[in-house]
Short mmCIF file of C-alpha atoms and ligand atoms in Angstrom, two decimals:
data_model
loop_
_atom_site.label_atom_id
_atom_site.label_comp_id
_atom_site.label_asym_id
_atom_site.label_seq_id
_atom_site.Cartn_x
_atom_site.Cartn_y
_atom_site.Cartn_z
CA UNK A 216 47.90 -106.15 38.95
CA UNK A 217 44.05 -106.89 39.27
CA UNK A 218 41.96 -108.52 36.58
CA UNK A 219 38.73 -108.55 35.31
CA UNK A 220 36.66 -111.04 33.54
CA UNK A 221 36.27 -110.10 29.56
CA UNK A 222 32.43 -110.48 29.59
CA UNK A 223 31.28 -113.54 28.31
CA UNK A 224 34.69 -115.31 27.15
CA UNK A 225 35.22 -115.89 31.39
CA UNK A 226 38.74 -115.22 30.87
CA UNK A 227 40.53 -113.08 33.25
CA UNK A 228 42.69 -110.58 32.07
CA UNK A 229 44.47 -107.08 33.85
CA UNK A 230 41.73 -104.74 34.50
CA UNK A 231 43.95 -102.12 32.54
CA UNK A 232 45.30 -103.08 29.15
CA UNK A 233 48.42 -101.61 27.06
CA UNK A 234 46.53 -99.49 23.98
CA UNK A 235 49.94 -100.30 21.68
CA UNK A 236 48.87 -97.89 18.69
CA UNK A 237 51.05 -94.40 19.67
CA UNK A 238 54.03 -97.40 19.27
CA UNK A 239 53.68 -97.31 15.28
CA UNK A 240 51.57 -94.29 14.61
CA UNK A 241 48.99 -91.36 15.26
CA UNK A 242 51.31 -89.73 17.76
CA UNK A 243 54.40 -89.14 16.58
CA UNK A 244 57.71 -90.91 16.51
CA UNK A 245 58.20 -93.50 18.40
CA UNK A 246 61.87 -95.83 20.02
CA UNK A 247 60.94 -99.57 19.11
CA UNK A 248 63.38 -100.64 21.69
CA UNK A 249 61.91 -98.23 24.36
CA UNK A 250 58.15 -99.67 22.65
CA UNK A 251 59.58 -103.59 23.08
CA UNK A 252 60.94 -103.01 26.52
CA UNK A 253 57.36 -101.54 27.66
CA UNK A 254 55.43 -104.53 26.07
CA UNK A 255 57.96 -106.66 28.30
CA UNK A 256 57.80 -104.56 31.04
CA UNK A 257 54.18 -105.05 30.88
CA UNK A 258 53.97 -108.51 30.81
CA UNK A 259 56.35 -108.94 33.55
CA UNK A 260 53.97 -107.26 36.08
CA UNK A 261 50.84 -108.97 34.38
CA UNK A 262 49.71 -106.59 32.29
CA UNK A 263 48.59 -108.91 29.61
CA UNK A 264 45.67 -107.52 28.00
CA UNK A 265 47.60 -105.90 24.75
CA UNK A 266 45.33 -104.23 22.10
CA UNK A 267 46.58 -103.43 18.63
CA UNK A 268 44.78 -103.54 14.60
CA UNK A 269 46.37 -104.72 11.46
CA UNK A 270 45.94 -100.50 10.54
CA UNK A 271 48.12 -99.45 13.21
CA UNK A 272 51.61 -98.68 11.55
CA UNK A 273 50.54 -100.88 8.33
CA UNK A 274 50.74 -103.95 9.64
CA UNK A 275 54.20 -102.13 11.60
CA UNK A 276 52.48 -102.52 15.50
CA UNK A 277 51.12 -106.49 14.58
CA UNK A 278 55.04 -107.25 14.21
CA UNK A 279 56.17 -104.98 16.98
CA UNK A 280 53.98 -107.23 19.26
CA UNK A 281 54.90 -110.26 17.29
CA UNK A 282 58.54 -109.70 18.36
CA UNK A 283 57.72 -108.90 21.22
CA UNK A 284 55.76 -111.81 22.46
CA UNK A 285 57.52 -114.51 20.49
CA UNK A 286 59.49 -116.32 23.44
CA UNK A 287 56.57 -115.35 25.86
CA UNK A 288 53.56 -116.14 24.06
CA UNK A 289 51.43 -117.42 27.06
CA UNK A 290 52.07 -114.22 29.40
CA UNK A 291 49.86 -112.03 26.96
CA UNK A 292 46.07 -111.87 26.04
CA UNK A 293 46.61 -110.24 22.35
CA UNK A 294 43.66 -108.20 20.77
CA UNK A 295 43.98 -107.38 17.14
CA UNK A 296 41.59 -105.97 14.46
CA UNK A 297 40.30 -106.35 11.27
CA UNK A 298 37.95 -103.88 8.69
CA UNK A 299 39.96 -100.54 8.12
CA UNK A 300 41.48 -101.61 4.46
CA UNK A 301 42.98 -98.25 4.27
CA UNK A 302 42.70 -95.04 6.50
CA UNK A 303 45.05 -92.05 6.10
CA UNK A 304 45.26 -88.72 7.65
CA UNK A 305 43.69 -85.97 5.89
CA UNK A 306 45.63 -82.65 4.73
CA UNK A 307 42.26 -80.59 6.12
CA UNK A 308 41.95 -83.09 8.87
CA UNK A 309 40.47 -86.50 10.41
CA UNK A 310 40.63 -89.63 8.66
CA UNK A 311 39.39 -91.23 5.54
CA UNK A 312 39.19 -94.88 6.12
CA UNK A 313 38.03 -97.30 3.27
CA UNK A 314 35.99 -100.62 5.79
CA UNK A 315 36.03 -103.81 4.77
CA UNK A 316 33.60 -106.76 6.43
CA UNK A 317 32.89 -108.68 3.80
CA UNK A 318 33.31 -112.73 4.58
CA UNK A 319 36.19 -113.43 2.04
CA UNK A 320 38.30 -109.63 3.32
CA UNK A 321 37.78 -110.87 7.33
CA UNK A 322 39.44 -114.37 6.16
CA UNK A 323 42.10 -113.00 4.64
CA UNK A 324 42.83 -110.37 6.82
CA UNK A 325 43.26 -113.08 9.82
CA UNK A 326 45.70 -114.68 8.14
CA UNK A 327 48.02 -111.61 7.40
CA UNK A 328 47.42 -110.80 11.63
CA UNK A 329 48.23 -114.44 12.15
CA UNK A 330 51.53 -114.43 10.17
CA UNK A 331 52.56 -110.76 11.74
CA UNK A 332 52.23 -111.28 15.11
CA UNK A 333 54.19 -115.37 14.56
CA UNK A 334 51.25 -116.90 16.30
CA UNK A 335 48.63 -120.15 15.90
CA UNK A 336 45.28 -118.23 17.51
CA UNK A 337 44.73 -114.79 18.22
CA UNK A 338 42.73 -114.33 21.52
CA UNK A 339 40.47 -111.76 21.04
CA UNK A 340 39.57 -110.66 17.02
CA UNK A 341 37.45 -107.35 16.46
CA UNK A 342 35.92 -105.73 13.47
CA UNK A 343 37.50 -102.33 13.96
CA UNK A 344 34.65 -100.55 12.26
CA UNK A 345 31.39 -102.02 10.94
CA UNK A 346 31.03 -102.49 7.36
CA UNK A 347 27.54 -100.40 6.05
CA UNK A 348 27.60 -102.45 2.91
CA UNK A 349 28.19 -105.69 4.45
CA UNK A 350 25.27 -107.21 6.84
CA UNK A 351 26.86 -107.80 10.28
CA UNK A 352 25.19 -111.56 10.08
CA UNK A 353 28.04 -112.26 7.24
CA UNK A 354 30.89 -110.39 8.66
CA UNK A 355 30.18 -112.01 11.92
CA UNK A 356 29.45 -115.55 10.28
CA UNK A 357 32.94 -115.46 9.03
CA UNK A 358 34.34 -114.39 12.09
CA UNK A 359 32.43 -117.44 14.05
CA UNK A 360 34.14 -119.67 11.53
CA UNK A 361 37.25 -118.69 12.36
CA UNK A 362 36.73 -119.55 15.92
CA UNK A 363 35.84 -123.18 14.71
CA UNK A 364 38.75 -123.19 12.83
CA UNK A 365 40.74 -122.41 16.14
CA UNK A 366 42.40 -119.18 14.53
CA UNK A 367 40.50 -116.95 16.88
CA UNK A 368 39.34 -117.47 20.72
CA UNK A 369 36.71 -115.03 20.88
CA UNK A 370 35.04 -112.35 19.01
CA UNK A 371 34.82 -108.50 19.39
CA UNK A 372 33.20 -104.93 17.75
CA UNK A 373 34.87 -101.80 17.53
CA UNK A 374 32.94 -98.78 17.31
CA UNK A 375 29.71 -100.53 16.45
CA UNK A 376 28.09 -97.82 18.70
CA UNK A 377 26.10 -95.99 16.35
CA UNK A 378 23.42 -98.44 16.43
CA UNK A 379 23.34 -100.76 19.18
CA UNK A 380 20.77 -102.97 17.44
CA UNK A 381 24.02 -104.26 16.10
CA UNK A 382 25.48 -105.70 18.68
CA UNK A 383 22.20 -107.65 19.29
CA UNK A 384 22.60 -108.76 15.89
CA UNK A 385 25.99 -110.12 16.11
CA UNK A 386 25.43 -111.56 19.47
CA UNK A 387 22.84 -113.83 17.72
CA UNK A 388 25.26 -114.87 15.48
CA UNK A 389 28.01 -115.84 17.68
CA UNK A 390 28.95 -115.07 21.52
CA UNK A 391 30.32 -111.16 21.50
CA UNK A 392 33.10 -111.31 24.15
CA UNK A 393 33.90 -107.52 24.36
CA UNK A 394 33.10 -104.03 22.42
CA UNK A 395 35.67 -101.59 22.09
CA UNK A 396 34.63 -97.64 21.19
CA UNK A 397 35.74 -94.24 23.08
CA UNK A 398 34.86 -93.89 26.29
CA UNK A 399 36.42 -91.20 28.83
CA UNK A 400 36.01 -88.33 31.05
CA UNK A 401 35.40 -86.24 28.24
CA UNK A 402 33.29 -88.58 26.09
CA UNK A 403 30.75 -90.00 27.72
CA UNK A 404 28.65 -91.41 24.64
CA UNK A 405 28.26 -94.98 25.32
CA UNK A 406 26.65 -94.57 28.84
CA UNK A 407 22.74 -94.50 27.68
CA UNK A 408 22.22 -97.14 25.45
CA UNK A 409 25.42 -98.96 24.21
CA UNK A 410 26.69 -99.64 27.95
CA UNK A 411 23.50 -101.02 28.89
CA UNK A 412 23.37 -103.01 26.02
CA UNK A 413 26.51 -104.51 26.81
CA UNK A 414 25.57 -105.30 30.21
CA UNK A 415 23.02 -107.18 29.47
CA UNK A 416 24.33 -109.34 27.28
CA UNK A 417 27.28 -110.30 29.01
CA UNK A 418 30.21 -108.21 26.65
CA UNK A 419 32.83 -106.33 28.46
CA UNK A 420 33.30 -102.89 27.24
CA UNK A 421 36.76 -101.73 26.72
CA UNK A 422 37.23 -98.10 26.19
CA UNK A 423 39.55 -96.71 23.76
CA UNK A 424 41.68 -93.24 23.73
CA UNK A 425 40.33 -93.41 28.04
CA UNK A 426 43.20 -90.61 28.82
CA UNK A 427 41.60 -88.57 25.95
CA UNK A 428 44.36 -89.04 23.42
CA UNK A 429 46.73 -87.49 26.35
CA UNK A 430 44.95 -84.76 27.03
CA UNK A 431 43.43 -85.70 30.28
CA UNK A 432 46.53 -86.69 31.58
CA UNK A 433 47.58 -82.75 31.95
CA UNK A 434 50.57 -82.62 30.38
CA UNK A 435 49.34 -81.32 26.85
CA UNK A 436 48.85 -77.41 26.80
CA UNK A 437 49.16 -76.93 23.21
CA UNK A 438 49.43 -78.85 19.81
CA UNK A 439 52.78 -76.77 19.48
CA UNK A 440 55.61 -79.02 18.59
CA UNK A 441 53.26 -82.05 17.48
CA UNK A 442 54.50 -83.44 14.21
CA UNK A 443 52.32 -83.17 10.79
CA UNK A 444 51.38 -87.01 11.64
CA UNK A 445 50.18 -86.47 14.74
CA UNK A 446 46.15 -87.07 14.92
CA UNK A 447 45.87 -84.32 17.48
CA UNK A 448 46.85 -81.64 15.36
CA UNK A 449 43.91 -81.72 13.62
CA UNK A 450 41.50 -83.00 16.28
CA UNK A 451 38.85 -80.42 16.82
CA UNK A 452 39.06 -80.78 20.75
CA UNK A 453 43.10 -79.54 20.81
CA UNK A 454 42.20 -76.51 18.71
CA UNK A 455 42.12 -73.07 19.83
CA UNK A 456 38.74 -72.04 20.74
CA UNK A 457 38.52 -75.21 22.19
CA UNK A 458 41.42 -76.18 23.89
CA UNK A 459 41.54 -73.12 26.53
CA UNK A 460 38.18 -74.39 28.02
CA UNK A 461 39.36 -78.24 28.02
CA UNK A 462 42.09 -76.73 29.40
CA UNK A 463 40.33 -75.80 32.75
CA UNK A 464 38.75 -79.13 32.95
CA UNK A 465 41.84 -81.00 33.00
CA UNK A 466 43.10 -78.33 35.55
CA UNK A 467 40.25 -79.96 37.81
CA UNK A 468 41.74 -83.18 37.21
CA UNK A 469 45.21 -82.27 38.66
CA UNK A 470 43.68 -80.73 41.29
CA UNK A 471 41.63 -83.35 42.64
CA UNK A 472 43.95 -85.86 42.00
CA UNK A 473 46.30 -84.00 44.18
CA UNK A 474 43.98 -83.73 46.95
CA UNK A 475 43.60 -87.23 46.65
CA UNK A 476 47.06 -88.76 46.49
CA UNK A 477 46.96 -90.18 43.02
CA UNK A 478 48.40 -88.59 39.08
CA UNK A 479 45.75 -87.03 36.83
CA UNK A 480 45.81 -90.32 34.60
CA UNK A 481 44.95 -92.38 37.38
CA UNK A 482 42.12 -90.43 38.25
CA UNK A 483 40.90 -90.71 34.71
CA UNK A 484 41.15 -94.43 34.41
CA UNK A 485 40.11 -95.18 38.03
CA UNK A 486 36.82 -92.97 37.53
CA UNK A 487 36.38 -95.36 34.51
CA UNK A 488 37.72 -98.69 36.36
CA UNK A 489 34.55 -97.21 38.57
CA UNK A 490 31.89 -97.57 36.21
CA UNK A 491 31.04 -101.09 36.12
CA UNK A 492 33.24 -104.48 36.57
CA UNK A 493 32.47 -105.19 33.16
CA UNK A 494 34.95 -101.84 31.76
CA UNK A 495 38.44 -103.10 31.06
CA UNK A 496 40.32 -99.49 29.69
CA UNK A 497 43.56 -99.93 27.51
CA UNK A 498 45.71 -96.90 28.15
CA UNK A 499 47.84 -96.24 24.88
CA UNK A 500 51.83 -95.48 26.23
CA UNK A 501 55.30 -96.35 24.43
CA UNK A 502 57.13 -95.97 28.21
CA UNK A 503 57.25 -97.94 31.22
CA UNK A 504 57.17 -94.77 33.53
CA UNK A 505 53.73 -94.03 32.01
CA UNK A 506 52.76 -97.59 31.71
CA UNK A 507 53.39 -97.79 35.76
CA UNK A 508 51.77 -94.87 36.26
CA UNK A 509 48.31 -96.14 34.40
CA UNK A 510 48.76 -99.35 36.07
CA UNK A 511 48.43 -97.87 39.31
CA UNK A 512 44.65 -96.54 38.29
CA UNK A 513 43.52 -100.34 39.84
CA UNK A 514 44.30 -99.33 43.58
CA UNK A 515 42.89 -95.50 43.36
CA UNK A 516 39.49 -96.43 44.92
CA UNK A 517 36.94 -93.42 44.54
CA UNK A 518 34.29 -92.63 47.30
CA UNK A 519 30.67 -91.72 45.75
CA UNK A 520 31.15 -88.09 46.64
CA UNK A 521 34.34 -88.14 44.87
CA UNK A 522 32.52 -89.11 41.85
CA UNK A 523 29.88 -87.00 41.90
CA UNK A 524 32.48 -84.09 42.41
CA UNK A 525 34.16 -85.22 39.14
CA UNK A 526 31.12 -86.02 37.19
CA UNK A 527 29.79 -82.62 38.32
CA UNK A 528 32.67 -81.09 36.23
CA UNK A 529 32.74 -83.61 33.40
CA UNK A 530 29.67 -83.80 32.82
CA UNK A 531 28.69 -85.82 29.38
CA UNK A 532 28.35 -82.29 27.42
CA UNK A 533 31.17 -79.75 29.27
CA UNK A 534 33.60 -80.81 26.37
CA UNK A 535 34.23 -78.40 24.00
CA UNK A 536 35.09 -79.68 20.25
CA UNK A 537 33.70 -82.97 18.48
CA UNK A 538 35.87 -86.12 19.39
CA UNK A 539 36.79 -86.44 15.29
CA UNK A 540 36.98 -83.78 12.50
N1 NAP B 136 39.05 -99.08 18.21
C1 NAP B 136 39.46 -97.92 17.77
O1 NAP B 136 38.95 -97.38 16.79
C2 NAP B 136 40.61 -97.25 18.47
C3 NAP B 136 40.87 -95.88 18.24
C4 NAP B 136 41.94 -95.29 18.94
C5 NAP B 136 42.68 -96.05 19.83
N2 NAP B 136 42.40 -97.38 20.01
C6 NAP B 136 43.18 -98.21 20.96
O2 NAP B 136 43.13 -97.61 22.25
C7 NAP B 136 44.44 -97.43 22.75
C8 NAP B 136 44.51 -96.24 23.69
O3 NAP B 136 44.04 -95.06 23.06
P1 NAP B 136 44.99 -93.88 22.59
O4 NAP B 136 46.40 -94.35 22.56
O5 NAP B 136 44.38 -93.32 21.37
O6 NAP B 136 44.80 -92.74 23.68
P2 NAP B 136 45.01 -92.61 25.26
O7 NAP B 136 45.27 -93.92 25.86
O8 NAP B 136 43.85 -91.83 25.73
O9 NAP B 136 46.28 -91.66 25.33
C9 NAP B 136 47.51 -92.00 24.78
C10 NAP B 136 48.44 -90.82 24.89
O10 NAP B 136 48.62 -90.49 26.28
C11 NAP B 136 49.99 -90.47 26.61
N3 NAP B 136 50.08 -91.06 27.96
C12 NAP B 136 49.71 -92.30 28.34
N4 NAP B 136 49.89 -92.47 29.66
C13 NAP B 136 50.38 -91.32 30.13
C14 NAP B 136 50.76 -90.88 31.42
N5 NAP B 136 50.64 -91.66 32.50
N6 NAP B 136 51.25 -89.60 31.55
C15 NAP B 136 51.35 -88.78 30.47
N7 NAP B 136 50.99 -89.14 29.21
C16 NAP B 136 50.52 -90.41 29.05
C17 NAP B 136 50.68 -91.31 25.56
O11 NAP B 136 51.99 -90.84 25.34
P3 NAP B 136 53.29 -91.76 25.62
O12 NAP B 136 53.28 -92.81 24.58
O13 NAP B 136 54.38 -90.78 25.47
O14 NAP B 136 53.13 -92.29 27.02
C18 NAP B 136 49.82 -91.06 24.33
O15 NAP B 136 50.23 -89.90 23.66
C19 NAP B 136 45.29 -97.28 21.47
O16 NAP B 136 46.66 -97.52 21.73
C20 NAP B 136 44.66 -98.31 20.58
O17 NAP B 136 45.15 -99.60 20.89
C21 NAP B 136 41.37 -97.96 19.35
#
C-alpha cells in the first residue's frame, strides 16, 4: 500500500481508502460477513483510511465498522459524519435529506458515532452537508471543541463545495484537515475553484462515489435487476437517454485500460491518484476481490499523454445526465 499525507493533520494514511456505505445501504443488499471480512481484509494490507456517516444504514455501517475494528483499533484511520438528521429515497427520485449543524445536534451526534463504532476518539469528524440555517463559525466552533475535548482528532467538510468561501470560513475557525465531495472521471466540478482552494490551504481532498457509483468501472450496462433501494435507479446519469452515451465513455475506459495493462477501475482512480498528492479517493466495495482490485490503482502510473488521451474523452462536460435527481 502507499500513503498520503491528509493535508494539514500530517498524518499518513493509504492513498486509497475503503468508501464503506454500499455495506449498509444505497446499493442493494449486502453479506455482513463478506462486508466484515473486507474491512479486515483491508486493514491487513494497510488499507486504513475507512470512511463511513452516522446516515449510512441508520447508524447500521457505524456498528458494522465498530465490530469490525474492535480488537484492531490502531490498524484503522476511521472517518465518520455528522449533519444528515434524516435523508430517504424518494418514490420520484433523489433524496430528501433534513441537515442539521447546529452546536447542540453536532454534540450529540458525536456521542451516538462514539458509542456505535465502541471507540474513545474518532480520527477524522466531517459535517456531511453544510447546514444553510446554521453559520459554519458555530457548527465548526462546536466541532473545534470536540477536538479539545479529545473526542475528535481532526476536522472535515463534506460537500461544502457550493461556495468555497466556506471552507475559508471554517478554516479560520479551526484547522480543516480534509474535504470530501464527488469527484471522478465523469464529474469534474471541484477542479476550478474548490481544488484550488484546498490546495492552498493545506486540506486534502478526498473524492467520493470516484468509480462513479460503479459505473465507470464497466460492469453496469443497465439499471435492470437493481433493487427499488438502489440510488442508481433513479439517478439521472443510469437512465435511458443517458446511459447509452455514458455507455461509450466507459467503453473508452476498458479500452485504454487494456492497452495499458491495468482494470477499468484502476484507471479511474489512478487518473484521480494523478491529480495532485493532496487527493486521497475512497472507493466504496463490500468484496475483497474488488477491494484488491482498487487497491492496485496506487502502482498504475499514467504518462502525460495518457492523460491527455483520457481527459480528451472525459472531458468536464461529455457526461450526459446531472450527478443527482
Ligand atoms: N460525502 C458524501 O456525501 C458521500 C456520498 C456518497 C458516497 N460517499 C462515500 O464515498 C464512498 C465511495 O462512493 P460510492 O460507494 O458511492 O461509489 P463508488 O466508489 O464510485 O462505487 C461503488 C460501487 O462500485 C462497485 N465497485 C467498487 N469497486 C469495484 C470494482 N473494482 N469492480 C467492479 N465494481 C466495483 C461497488 O460494488 P461492490 O460493493 O459490489 O464492489 C459499488 O456498487 C462511499 O462508500 C461513502 O463512504 C460520501
Amino acid at each position: 500500500m502507499k500513503y498520503r499525507t491528509l493535508g494539514s493533520s500530517g498524518v499518513e494514511v493509504s492513498a486509497i481508502g475503503l468508501g464503506c456505505m454500499g455495506m449498509s445501504d444505497f446499493y442493494g443488499p449486502a453479506d455482513e460477513a463478506e462486508s466484515i471480512e473486507t474491512l479486515h481484509h483491508a486493514l491487513a494490507i494497510g488499507l486504513n483510511f475507512l470512511d463511513t456517516s452516522d446516515v449510512y444504514g441508520r447508524g447500521h455501517n457505524e456498528e458494522l465498522i465498530g465490530r469490525a475494528i474492535a480488537d484492531r483499533r490502531d490498524q484503522a484511520f476511521i472517518a465518520t459524519k455528522f449533519g444528515i438528521a434524516g435523508a430517504k429515497l424518494k418514490p420520484e427520485g433523489g433524496l430528501a435529506m433534513q441537515v442539521d449543524g447546529r452546536p447542540e445536534y453536532v454534540k450529540s451526534a458525536c456521542e451516538k458515532s462514539l458509542q456505535r463504532l465502541g471507540i474513545e476518539c474518532i480520527d477524522l469528524y466531517y459535517q456531511h452537508r453544510v447546514d444553510p440555517n446554521v453559520p459554519i463559525e458555530d457548527t465548526v466552533g462546536a466541532m473545534a471543541e470536540l477536538v479539545a475535548e479529545g473526542k475528535v482528532r481532526f476536522l472535515g467538510l463534506s460537500e461544502a463545495s457550493a461556495d468555497p468561501e466556506l471552507i475559508r470560513r471554517a478554516s479560520a475557525v479551526h484547522s480543516i484537515a480534509a474535504l470530501q465531495s464527488e469527484y471522478s472521471l465523469w464529474t469534474r466540478d471541484p477542479e476550478p475553484e474548490v481544488i484550488p482552494v484546498c490546495k492552498e490551504l493545506n486540506i486534502a481532498f478526498v473524492p467520493y462515489s470516484p468509480l462513479g457509483r460503479g459505473f465507470l468501472t464497466g460492469t453496469i450496462t443497465s439499471t435492470e435487476g437493481m433493487g427499488d433501494r438502489d440510488f442508481r435507479k433513479s439517478n439521472p446519469r443510469f437512465q435511458p437517454g443517458n446511459i447509452e452515451h455514458n455507455l461509450e465513455l466507459t467503453e473508452t475506459i476498458k479500452r485504454m485500460a487494456a492497452d495499458k495493462g491495468c482494470t477499468a477501475p484502476q484507471l479511474a482512480l489512478a487518473w484521480l491518484l494523478a491529480q495532485g498528492e493532496q487527493i486521497l479517493p475512497i472507493p466504496g466495495t463490500r468484496r475483497i476481490r474488488n477491494l484488491d482490485n482498487n487497491a492496485g490503482a496506487v502502482d498504475v502510473r499514467l504518462s502525460d499523454a495518457e492523460l491527455a488521451e483520457i481527459e480528451a474523452v472525459f472531458s468536464p462536460d461529455a457526461v450526459a445526465g446531472d450527478r443527482y435527481a
